[in-house]
């Protein structure tokens, strides 16, 4: 277990997150994933700066009416539903009566899919139309949301191994009535246990939420580097509670190497479904703070980030040692060579297990296909170059050799600052 211990305070958190659902460094920026503006940009080239929002994330008054009207026009235009004015009038009347409005199921599906299409940091947007939407807006309690979240993980794995894009949408925020919150960054994350003498067993990124869950009464796992964290969920009318994920909801892949039998001695694994859980789905001014969604992993997210980053599992030195590489100088490129072999092992292992996974070369070509399709429809694709270019062999991929417009559109997946604080186990004196 010593090989997984980490020095405290070593590096800064970095994680591209799930394919189709990446995590932003700036909490105010929309993310790829898998990412809160007042303006529903539609086909506009730039969105106006978002107005200040209350803690529950909801808009009100003229701002809500404006965002709702723009979304309805966008939906009726793209879905060819005819004149939007009758629906806009209906929405305005509902806002006047209740302070908010309820999306139809069709609007919810359309908005969730467009939020993926609009994610500037996601390379996997070619598949945005395939997103399956589970409407669970009637659920508000922590226990029932925990059960539905486990169901989400089972539903995301089709036929036992094939991962399919899926989102489960729980109750939205409303004036004076915040919706439920899932504190976890993803539905599946590995615990990080701080050791009294220093260092971390497991994932250093999750030290805060691990300590918070234990403070709620979670006894902890066996103490391995890959203990699955419980879900920490706050219903609409209570404090956060922890819930253990059923084993059949957590599909994991042992990481082995195609050429080196000793690799199995490292005892590595990673979960198959990257389901982002802390991002708000915003559609037409309405915030859905609990809406876990997933695509599938791109190999580099695990092999070049989660297992390799110096502030995460930091495996490059150990892999280099087992490969017999000269680590005395960076000029030997030992990090590069170890990184390639680690990524080979991840791709090989997922392929061997029959679990869906993209590689960065194929996904880069598919992103340019998506770009061409959108531009042929007259839609400018917003993209963040620093996130679209893979973290391994970037210049060997076609997405490296061009520039992109960082156009932000709505609907969107958004990180609210207080949601990011919750993923670190920080309540900041207020649970919502």
CSV table of C-alpha atoms in Angstrom, one decimal:
chain,number,residue,atom,x,y,z
A,1,UNK,CA,0.0,0.0,0.0
A,2,UNK,CA,3.0,2.3,0.5
A,3,UNK,CA,3.2,2.9,-3.2
A,4,UNK,CA,-0.1,4.8,-3.1
A,5,UNK,CA,0.8,7.1,-0.3
A,6,UNK,CA,1.1,10.7,-1.2
A,7,UNK,CA,2.8,13.7,0.4
A,8,UNK,CA,0.2,16.3,1.6
A,9,UNK,CA,0.0,19.5,-0.4
A,10,UNK,CA,1.7,18.1,-3.4
A,11,UNK,CA,0.5,19.8,-6.6
A,12,UNK,CA,-3.0,21.2,-7.4
A,13,UNK,CA,-6.1,19.4,-8.3
A,14,UNK,CA,-6.6,18.7,-12.0
A,15,UNK,CA,-9.1,16.4,-13.6
A,16,UNK,CA,-10.7,16.6,-17.0
A,17,UNK,CA,-13.5,14.5,-15.7
A,18,UNK,CA,-15.9,12.5,-17.8
A,19,UNK,CA,-15.9,12.2,-21.5
A,20,UNK,CA,-18.6,14.7,-22.5
A,21,UNK,CA,-18.5,16.1,-19.0
A,22,UNK,CA,-15.2,17.8,-18.1
A,23,UNK,CA,-14.5,19.9,-15.0
A,24,UNK,CA,-13.7,23.5,-15.2
A,25,UNK,CA,-10.9,25.1,-13.3
A,26,UNK,CA,-12.8,28.4,-13.0
A,27,UNK,CA,-16.1,27.7,-11.1
A,28,UNK,CA,-17.9,30.3,-13.0
A,29,UNK,CA,-17.2,28.8,-16.4
A,30,UNK,CA,-19.4,26.3,-18.2
A,31,UNK,CA,-17.8,23.0,-18.6
A,32,UNK,CA,-17.8,20.2,-21.1
A,33,UNK,CA,-19.6,17.4,-19.5
A,34,UNK,CA,-19.2,17.0,-18.3
A,35,UNK,CA,-20.7,22.6,-16.9
A,36,UNK,CA,-25.1,30.0,-14.9
A,37,UNK,CA,-26.0,32.5,-17.4
A,38,UNK,CA,-29.2,34.6,-17.6
A,39,UNK,CA,-29.0,34.8,-21.4
A,40,UNK,CA,-30.0,31.8,-23.4
A,41,UNK,CA,-27.6,32.4,-26.2
A,42,UNK,CA,-29.2,30.2,-28.8
A,43,UNK,CA,-27.5,31.0,-32.1
A,44,UNK,CA,-26.0,34.3,-30.9
A,45,UNK,CA,-22.3,34.7,-31.2
A,46,UNK,CA,-21.8,35.8,-27.6
A,47,UNK,CA,-23.8,35.7,-24.5
A,48,UNK,CA,-24.3,38.6,-22.1
A,49,UNK,CA,-22.7,38.3,-18.7
A,50,UNK,CA,-25.0,36.5,-16.3
A,51,UNK,CA,-26.6,38.5,-13.6
A,52,UNK,CA,-26.0,37.7,-9.9
A,53,UNK,CA,-27.9,34.6,-8.7
A,54,UNK,CA,-29.4,33.7,-5.3
A,55,UNK,CA,-27.8,30.8,-3.5
A,56,UNK,CA,-30.4,28.3,-4.8
A,57,UNK,CA,-29.4,29.1,-8.4
A,58,UNK,CA,-32.9,30.2,-9.5
A,59,UNK,CA,-33.7,33.2,-11.6
A,60,UNK,CA,-36.7,35.4,-11.1
A,61,UNK,CA,-38.7,38.2,-12.6
A,62,UNK,CA,-37.6,39.7,-15.9
A,63,UNK,CA,-34.4,37.7,-16.1
A,64,UNK,CA,-36.3,34.4,-15.8
A,65,UNK,CA,-38.9,35.5,-18.4
A,66,UNK,CA,-36.2,36.5,-20.8
A,67,UNK,CA,-34.3,33.3,-20.4
A,68,UNK,CA,-37.5,31.2,-20.7
A,69,UNK,CA,-38.6,33.0,-23.8
A,70,UNK,CA,-35.3,32.6,-25.5
A,71,UNK,CA,-35.2,28.9,-24.7
A,72,UNK,CA,-38.8,28.3,-26.0
A,73,UNK,CA,-37.9,30.1,-29.2
A,74,UNK,CA,-34.8,28.0,-29.6
A,75,UNK,CA,-36.7,24.8,-29.0
A,76,UNK,CA,-39.6,25.6,-31.3
A,77,UNK,CA,-37.1,26.7,-34.0
A,78,UNK,CA,-34.9,23.6,-33.9
A,79,UNK,CA,-37.7,21.1,-33.3
A,80,UNK,CA,-39.9,22.8,-35.9
A,81,UNK,CA,-42.8,23.1,-33.5
A,82,UNK,CA,-44.3,26.2,-35.1
A,83,UNK,CA,-44.9,29.6,-33.5
A,84,UNK,CA,-43.5,29.8,-30.0
A,85,UNK,CA,-45.7,32.6,-28.8
A,86,UNK,CA,-48.5,30.4,-27.3
A,87,UNK,CA,-46.0,28.4,-25.2
A,88,UNK,CA,-44.2,31.6,-24.1
A,89,UNK,CA,-47.5,33.1,-23.0
A,90,UNK,CA,-48.2,29.9,-21.0
A,91,UNK,CA,-44.8,30.0,-19.4
A,92,UNK,CA,-45.2,33.7,-18.5
A,93,UNK,CA,-48.5,33.1,-16.8
A,94,UNK,CA,-47.0,30.2,-14.8
A,95,UNK,CA,-44.1,32.4,-13.7
A,96,UNK,CA,-46.5,35.2,-12.7
A,97,UNK,CA,-48.4,32.7,-10.5
A,98,UNK,CA,-45.7,30.6,-9.0
A,99,UNK,CA,-42.4,32.4,-9.6
A,100,UNK,CA,-41.1,29.7,-11.8
A,101,UNK,CA,-42.3,27.3,-14.5
A,102,UNK,CA,-42.2,23.6,-15.4
A,103,UNK,CA,-40.6,22.3,-18.5
A,104,UNK,CA,-42.5,19.7,-20.6
A,105,UNK,CA,-40.8,16.4,-20.9
A,106,UNK,CA,-39.9,17.2,-24.5
A,107,UNK,CA,-38.4,20.5,-23.4
A,108,UNK,CA,-36.4,18.8,-20.7
A,109,UNK,CA,-34.9,16.3,-23.2
A,110,UNK,CA,-34.1,19.0,-25.7
A,111,UNK,CA,-32.5,21.2,-23.1
A,112,UNK,CA,-30.3,18.4,-21.6
A,113,UNK,CA,-29.1,17.4,-25.1
A,114,UNK,CA,-28.3,21.0,-26.1
A,115,UNK,CA,-26.4,21.5,-22.9
A,116,UNK,CA,-24.1,18.7,-24.0
A,117,UNK,CA,-23.9,20.2,-27.5
A,118,UNK,CA,-23.0,23.5,-26.0
A,119,UNK,CA,-20.2,22.2,-23.7
A,120,UNK,CA,-17.1,24.1,-24.8
A,121,UNK,CA,-14.7,21.8,-23.1
A,122,UNK,CA,-16.1,18.5,-24.4
A,123,UNK,CA,-14.4,16.7,-27.2
A,124,UNK,CA,-17.1,14.0,-27.4
A,125,UNK,CA,-20.1,16.1,-28.6
A,126,UNK,CA,-20.6,14.2,-31.8
A,127,UNK,CA,-23.0,12.0,-29.8
A,128,UNK,CA,-25.2,14.7,-28.2
A,129,UNK,CA,-28.4,13.5,-29.9
A,130,UNK,CA,-27.9,10.0,-28.3
A,131,UNK,CA,-28.2,11.3,-24.7
A,132,UNK,CA,-31.0,9.4,-22.9
A,133,UNK,CA,-32.9,11.5,-20.4
A,134,UNK,CA,-34.5,10.0,-17.3
A,135,UNK,CA,-37.1,12.4,-15.9
A,136,UNK,CA,-37.1,12.0,-12.1
A,137,UNK,CA,-38.3,15.5,-11.2
A,138,UNK,CA,-40.8,14.1,-8.7
A,139,UNK,CA,-38.0,12.9,-6.5
A,140,UNK,CA,-36.8,15.2,-3.7
A,141,UNK,CA,-35.8,13.0,-0.8
A,142,UNK,CA,-32.2,11.9,-0.1
A,143,UNK,CA,-32.9,8.1,0.1
A,144,UNK,CA,-35.0,8.0,-3.1
A,145,UNK,CA,-32.4,10.0,-5.0
A,146,UNK,CA,-29.7,7.6,-3.8
A,147,UNK,CA,-31.7,4.7,-5.1
A,148,UNK,CA,-32.3,6.4,-8.4
A,149,UNK,CA,-28.6,7.3,-8.7
A,150,UNK,CA,-27.6,3.7,-8.3
A,151,UNK,CA,-30.3,2.9,-11.0
A,152,UNK,CA,-28.6,5.5,-13.2
A,153,UNK,CA,-25.3,3.6,-13.0
A,154,UNK,CA,-26.9,0.3,-13.8
A,155,UNK,CA,-28.9,1.9,-16.7
A,156,UNK,CA,-25.7,3.5,-18.1
A,157,UNK,CA,-24.2,0.1,-18.7
A,158,UNK,CA,-26.1,-1.5,-21.5
A,159,UNK,CA,-25.9,-5.2,-22.0
A,160,UNK,CA,-23.4,-5.5,-19.2
A,161,UNK,CA,-20.5,-3.6,-20.7
A,162,UNK,CA,-21.5,-1.0,-23.3
A,163,UNK,CA,-21.6,2.5,-21.8
A,164,UNK,CA,-24.4,4.8,-23.1
A,165,UNK,CA,-24.8,8.5,-22.5
A,166,UNK,CA,-27.4,9.1,-19.8
A,167,UNK,CA,-28.7,11.8,-17.5
A,168,UNK,CA,-31.1,11.6,-14.6
A,169,UNK,CA,-32.8,14.9,-13.8
A,170,UNK,CA,-34.1,15.4,-10.2
A,171,UNK,CA,-36.3,18.3,-8.9
A,172,UNK,CA,-35.2,21.8,-9.8
A,173,UNK,CA,-34.6,24.8,-7.7
A,174,UNK,CA,-37.6,27.1,-7.2
A,175,UNK,CA,-38.1,30.4,-5.3
A,176,UNK,CA,-37.7,29.6,-1.6
A,177,UNK,CA,-37.5,25.9,-2.3
A,178,UNK,CA,-34.0,24.7,-3.3
A,179,UNK,CA,-33.8,21.4,-5.1
A,180,UNK,CA,-31.8,18.4,-3.8
A,181,UNK,CA,-28.0,18.3,-4.0
A,182,UNK,CA,-25.6,15.5,-4.6
A,183,UNK,CA,-22.3,16.5,-2.9
A,184,UNK,CA,-20.1,14.0,-4.7
A,185,UNK,CA,-18.2,15.2,-7.7
A,186,UNK,CA,-19.1,12.0,-9.5
A,187,UNK,CA,-21.4,9.2,-8.6
A,188,UNK,CA,-18.4,7.0,-8.3
A,189,UNK,CA,-15.2,8.3,-6.8
A,190,UNK,CA,-12.5,6.7,-4.7
A,191,UNK,CA,-11.8,7.7,-1.1
A,192,UNK,CA,-8.7,9.5,0.0
A,193,UNK,CA,-7.6,8.8,3.6
A,194,UNK,CA,-5.2,11.1,5.2
A,195,UNK,CA,-2.6,9.3,7.4
A,196,UNK,CA,-1.7,10.7,10.8
A,197,UNK,CA,2.0,10.8,9.8
A,198,UNK,CA,1.4,12.5,6.4
A,199,UNK,CA,0.4,11.3,3.0
A,200,UNK,CA,-2.8,9.9,1.6
A,201,UNK,CA,-4.0,6.4,0.8
A,202,UNK,CA,-6.2,6.5,-2.2
A,203,UNK,CA,-7.2,9.6,-4.3
A,204,UNK,CA,-5.9,12.9,-2.8
A,205,UNK,CA,-8.5,14.8,-4.7
A,206,UNK,CA,-11.2,13.3,-2.5
A,207,UNK,CA,-9.7,13.8,1.0
A,208,UNK,CA,-12.2,16.5,1.9
A,209,UNK,CA,-15.4,14.7,0.9
A,210,UNK,CA,-14.0,11.5,2.4
A,211,UNK,CA,-13.6,13.2,5.8
A,212,UNK,CA,-17.0,14.8,5.5
A,213,UNK,CA,-18.7,11.4,4.8
A,214,UNK,CA,-16.9,9.9,7.8
A,215,UNK,CA,-18.1,12.9,9.9
A,216,UNK,CA,-21.7,11.9,8.8
A,217,UNK,CA,-21.1,8.4,10.1
A,218,UNK,CA,-19.6,6.5,7.2
A,219,UNK,CA,-17.2,4.0,8.8
A,220,UNK,CA,-14.9,4.0,5.8
A,221,UNK,CA,-13.9,1.2,3.5
A,222,UNK,CA,-11.2,-1.5,3.8
A,223,UNK,CA,-8.5,1.2,3.5
A,224,UNK,CA,-7.4,0.3,0.0
A,225,UNK,CA,-6.3,2.8,-2.7
A,226,UNK,CA,-9.6,2.2,-4.5
A,227,UNK,CA,-12.4,2.3,-1.8
A,228,UNK,CA,-15.6,3.5,-3.4
A,229,UNK,CA,-17.0,6.5,-1.7
A,230,UNK,CA,-20.6,6.6,-0.5
A,231,UNK,CA,-23.0,9.0,-2.0
A,232,UNK,CA,-23.6,12.1,0.1
A,233,UNK,CA,-27.0,13.5,-0.7
A,234,UNK,CA,-29.0,16.4,0.7
A,235,UNK,CA,-32.8,16.2,0.1
A,236,UNK,CA,-35.0,19.3,-0.2
A,237,UNK,CA,-35.9,19.3,3.5
A,238,UNK,CA,-32.9,17.9,5.4
A,239,UNK,CA,-29.2,17.7,6.2
A,240,UNK,CA,-26.8,15.6,4.0
A,241,UNK,CA,-26.8,11.9,4.5
A,242,UNK,CA,-24.5,9.2,3.2
A,243,UNK,CA,-25.6,6.1,1.2
A,244,UNK,CA,-23.4,3.2,0.3
A,245,UNK,CA,-23.5,2.3,-3.5
A,246,UNK,CA,-24.7,-1.3,-4.1
A,247,UNK,CA,-21.8,-3.4,-5.5
A,248,UNK,CA,-23.8,-4.3,-8.7
A,249,UNK,CA,-24.0,-0.5,-9.5
A,250,UNK,CA,-20.3,-0.1,-9.6
A,251,UNK,CA,-18.6,-1.6,-12.7
A,252,UNK,CA,-14.8,-1.5,-12.3
A,253,UNK,CA,-12.0,-2.6,-14.7
A,254,UNK,CA,-8.7,-4.1,-13.5
A,255,UNK,CA,-5.8,-2.4,-15.2
A,256,UNK,CA,-3.3,-4.8,-16.9
A,257,UNK,CA,-0.7,-4.3,-19.6
A,258,UNK,CA,-0.6,-6.2,-22.9
A,259,UNK,CA,3.1,-6.9,-22.7
A,260,UNK,CA,4.2,-6.8,-19.0
A,261,UNK,CA,2.7,-9.5,-16.7
A,262,UNK,CA,4.2,-7.8,-13.6
A,263,UNK,CA,1.7,-4.9,-14.2
A,264,UNK,CA,-1.0,-6.9,-12.4
A,265,UNK,CA,1.1,-6.6,-9.2
A,266,UNK,CA,0.3,-2.8,-9.2
A,267,UNK,CA,-3.3,-3.8,-8.4
A,268,UNK,CA,-4.8,-0.9,-10.3
A,269,UNK,CA,-8.4,-0.5,-11.4
A,270,UNK,CA,-10.8,2.2,-12.4
A,271,UNK,CA,-14.6,2.5,-12.6
A,272,UNK,CA,-16.2,2.3,-16.0
A,273,UNK,CA,-18.9,5.0,-15.8
A,274,UNK,CA,-17.8,8.7,-15.4
A,275,UNK,CA,-21.1,10.2,-14.1
A,276,UNK,CA,-20.7,13.9,-13.1
A,277,UNK,CA,-23.0,14.6,-10.2
A,278,UNK,CA,-22.2,18.1,-8.9
A,279,UNK,CA,-23.0,20.2,-12.0
A,280,UNK,CA,-26.2,22.2,-12.4
A,281,UNK,CA,-28.2,21.6,-15.6
A,282,UNK,CA,-29.6,25.0,-16.5
A,283,UNK,CA,-32.4,25.3,-19.1
A,284,UNK,CA,-34.3,28.5,-19.8
A,285,UNK,CA,-33.4,30.1,-16.4
A,286,UNK,CA,-34.4,27.0,-14.4
A,287,UNK,CA,-31.6,25.3,-12.4
A,288,UNK,CA,-31.6,21.5,-11.9
A,289,UNK,CA,-28.8,21.2,-9.2
A,290,UNK,CA,-29.0,17.4,-9.1
A,291,UNK,CA,-28.7,16.0,-12.6
A,292,UNK,CA,-26.0,13.3,-12.8
A,293,UNK,CA,-24.9,12.5,-16.3
A,294,UNK,CA,-22.3,10.4,-18.1
A,295,UNK,CA,-20.8,9.7,-21.4
A,296,UNK,CA,-17.9,7.2,-21.5
A,297,UNK,CA,-14.2,7.7,-20.7
A,298,UNK,CA,-11.5,8.7,-23.1
A,299,UNK,CA,-8.4,6.7,-22.2
A,300,UNK,CA,-6.3,9.7,-21.4
A,301,UNK,CA,-8.6,10.9,-18.7
A,302,UNK,CA,-7.6,7.8,-16.7
A,303,UNK,CA,-4.1,7.1,-18.0
A,304,UNK,CA,-2.8,10.6,-18.4
A,305,UNK,CA,-4.7,12.3,-15.6
A,306,UNK,CA,-6.3,10.3,-12.8
A,307,UNK,CA,-3.6,7.7,-12.4
A,308,UNK,CA,-0.7,9.9,-13.6
A,309,UNK,CA,-1.1,13.4,-12.3
A,310,UNK,CA,1.3,14.2,-9.5
A,311,UNK,CA,-1.5,15.4,-7.2
A,312,UNK,CA,-3.6,12.2,-7.9
A,313,UNK,CA,-2.2,8.7,-7.9
A,314,UNK,CA,1.2,9.8,-9.2
A,315,UNK,CA,2.1,6.5,-10.8
A,316,UNK,CA,4.7,7.6,-13.3
A,317,UNK,CA,7.7,7.1,-11.0
A,318,UNK,CA,6.6,3.6,-10.0
A,319,UNK,CA,5.9,2.6,-13.6
A,320,UNK,CA,9.2,4.0,-14.8
A,321,UNK,CA,11.0,2.1,-12.0
A,322,UNK,CA,9.4,-1.2,-13.1
A,323,UNK,CA,10.2,-0.5,-16.7
A,324,UNK,CA,13.8,0.0,-15.8
A,325,UNK,CA,13.9,3.6,-17.1
A,326,UNK,CA,16.6,6.2,-16.2
A,327,UNK,CA,14.8,8.7,-14.0
A,328,UNK,CA,17.9,10.7,-13.1
A,329,UNK,CA,17.1,13.3,-15.7
A,330,UNK,CA,14.0,14.5,-17.5
A,331,UNK,CA,16.0,14.5,-20.7
A,332,UNK,CA,15.7,10.7,-20.8
A,333,UNK,CA,11.9,11.3,-21.4
A,334,UNK,CA,11.2,8.7,-18.7
A,335,UNK,CA,7.9,10.4,-17.9
A,336,UNK,CA,6.8,10.4,-21.5
A,337,UNK,CA,7.6,6.7,-21.9
A,338,UNK,CA,6.0,5.7,-18.7
A,339,UNK,CA,2.9,7.8,-19.6
A,340,UNK,CA,2.5,6.0,-23.0
A,341,UNK,CA,2.7,2.6,-21.3
A,342,UNK,CA,0.2,3.6,-18.6
A,343,UNK,CA,-2.2,4.7,-21.3
A,344,UNK,CA,-1.6,1.5,-23.3
A,345,UNK,CA,-2.5,-0.5,-20.2
A,346,UNK,CA,-5.8,1.5,-19.7
A,347,UNK,CA,-6.9,1.0,-23.3
A,348,UNK,CA,-5.9,-2.6,-23.4
A,349,UNK,CA,-7.8,-3.3,-20.1
A,350,UNK,CA,-11.0,-1.7,-21.1
A,351,UNK,CA,-10.9,-3.4,-24.5
A,352,UNK,CA,-10.2,-6.7,-22.9
A,353,UNK,CA,-13.2,-6.2,-20.5
A,354,UNK,CA,-15.4,-5.2,-23.4
A,355,UNK,CA,-16.2,-1.8,-21.7
A,356,UNK,CA,-16.7,1.2,-24.0
A,357,UNK,CA,-13.8,3.6,-24.1
A,358,UNK,CA,-12.6,6.1,-26.7
A,359,UNK,CA,-9.0,6.8,-27.6
A,360,UNK,CA,-7.8,10.4,-28.1
A,361,UNK,CA,-6.8,10.0,-31.8
A,362,UNK,CA,-10.2,8.6,-32.9
A,363,UNK,CA,-12.1,11.1,-30.7
A,364,UNK,CA,-10.2,14.0,-32.1
A,365,UNK,CA,-11.2,13.1,-35.6
A,366,UNK,CA,-14.8,12.6,-34.5
A,367,UNK,CA,-14.8,16.1,-33.0
A,368,UNK,CA,-13.8,17.6,-36.3
A,369,UNK,CA,-16.7,15.7,-37.8
A,370,UNK,CA,-19.0,17.2,-35.2
A,371,UNK,CA,-17.6,20.6,-36.0
A,372,UNK,CA,-18.3,20.2,-39.7
A,373,UNK,CA,-21.8,19.1,-39.1
A,374,UNK,CA,-22.6,22.0,-36.9
A,375,UNK,CA,-21.1,24.6,-39.2
A,376,UNK,CA,-23.0,23.1,-42.1
A,377,UNK,CA,-26.2,24.0,-40.1
A,378,UNK,CA,-25.0,27.6,-39.5
A,379,UNK,CA,-24.1,27.0,-35.9
A,380,UNK,CA,-20.8,28.2,-34.5
A,381,UNK,CA,-19.2,25.6,-32.2
A,382,UNK,CA,-17.7,27.0,-29.0
A,383,UNK,CA,-14.6,25.1,-28.0
A,384,UNK,CA,-11.8,25.6,-25.4
A,385,UNK,CA,-8.6,24.6,-27.2
A,386,UNK,CA,-6.8,23.8,-23.9
A,387,UNK,CA,-9.4,21.2,-23.1
A,388,UNK,CA,-10.2,19.9,-26.5
A,389,UNK,CA,-6.5,19.0,-27.2
A,390,UNK,CA,-5.8,15.7,-25.4
A,391,UNK,CA,-3.2,15.6,-22.6
A,392,UNK,CA,-1.1,13.0,-24.4
A,393,UNK,CA,0.5,13.5,-27.9
A,394,UNK,CA,-1.6,16.6,-28.5
A,395,UNK,CA,0.2,17.6,-31.7
A,396,UNK,CA,-0.3,14.2,-33.2
A,397,UNK,CA,-4.1,14.8,-33.2
A,398,UNK,CA,-5.9,16.9,-35.7
A,399,UNK,CA,-7.7,19.1,-33.1
A,400,UNK,CA,-4.3,20.6,-32.2
A,401,UNK,CA,-3.7,22.2,-35.5
A,402,UNK,CA,-6.5,24.8,-35.6
A,403,UNK,CA,-8.1,27.5,-33.4
A,404,UNK,CA,-11.6,27.6,-32.0
A,405,UNK,CA,-14.0,30.3,-30.9
A,406,UNK,CA,-14.8,30.2,-27.2
A,407,UNK,CA,-18.5,30.8,-27.7
A,408,UNK,CA,-20.7,30.1,-24.7
A,409,UNK,CA,-24.3,29.0,-25.3
A,410,UNK,CA,-27.2,28.0,-23.2
A,411,UNK,CA,-28.7,25.5,-22.1
A,412,UNK,CA,-25.5,24.5,-20.2
A,413,UNK,CA,-24.0,22.3,-17.5
A,414,UNK,CA,-22.6,24.7,-14.9
A,415,UNK,CA,-20.6,24.6,-11.8
A,416,UNK,CA,-21.8,26.9,-9.1
A,417,UNK,CA,-19.1,27.9,-6.5
A,418,UNK,CA,-21.0,26.4,-3.6
A,419,UNK,CA,-21.4,23.1,-5.5
A,420,UNK,CA,-17.6,22.9,-5.9
A,421,UNK,CA,-17.2,23.6,-2.2
A,422,UNK,CA,-19.5,20.7,-1.4
A,423,UNK,CA,-17.4,18.3,-3.5
A,424,UNK,CA,-14.5,19.2,-1.2
A,425,UNK,CA,-16.6,18.5,1.8
A,426,UNK,CA,-16.9,22.2,2.7
A,427,UNK,CA,-20.3,23.3,4.0
A,428,UNK,CA,-19.2,26.9,4.7
A,429,UNK,CA,-21.8,27.2,7.4
A,430,UNK,CA,-24.6,26.7,4.9
A,431,UNK,CA,-25.8,23.3,3.6
A,432,UNK,CA,-27.2,24.9,0.4
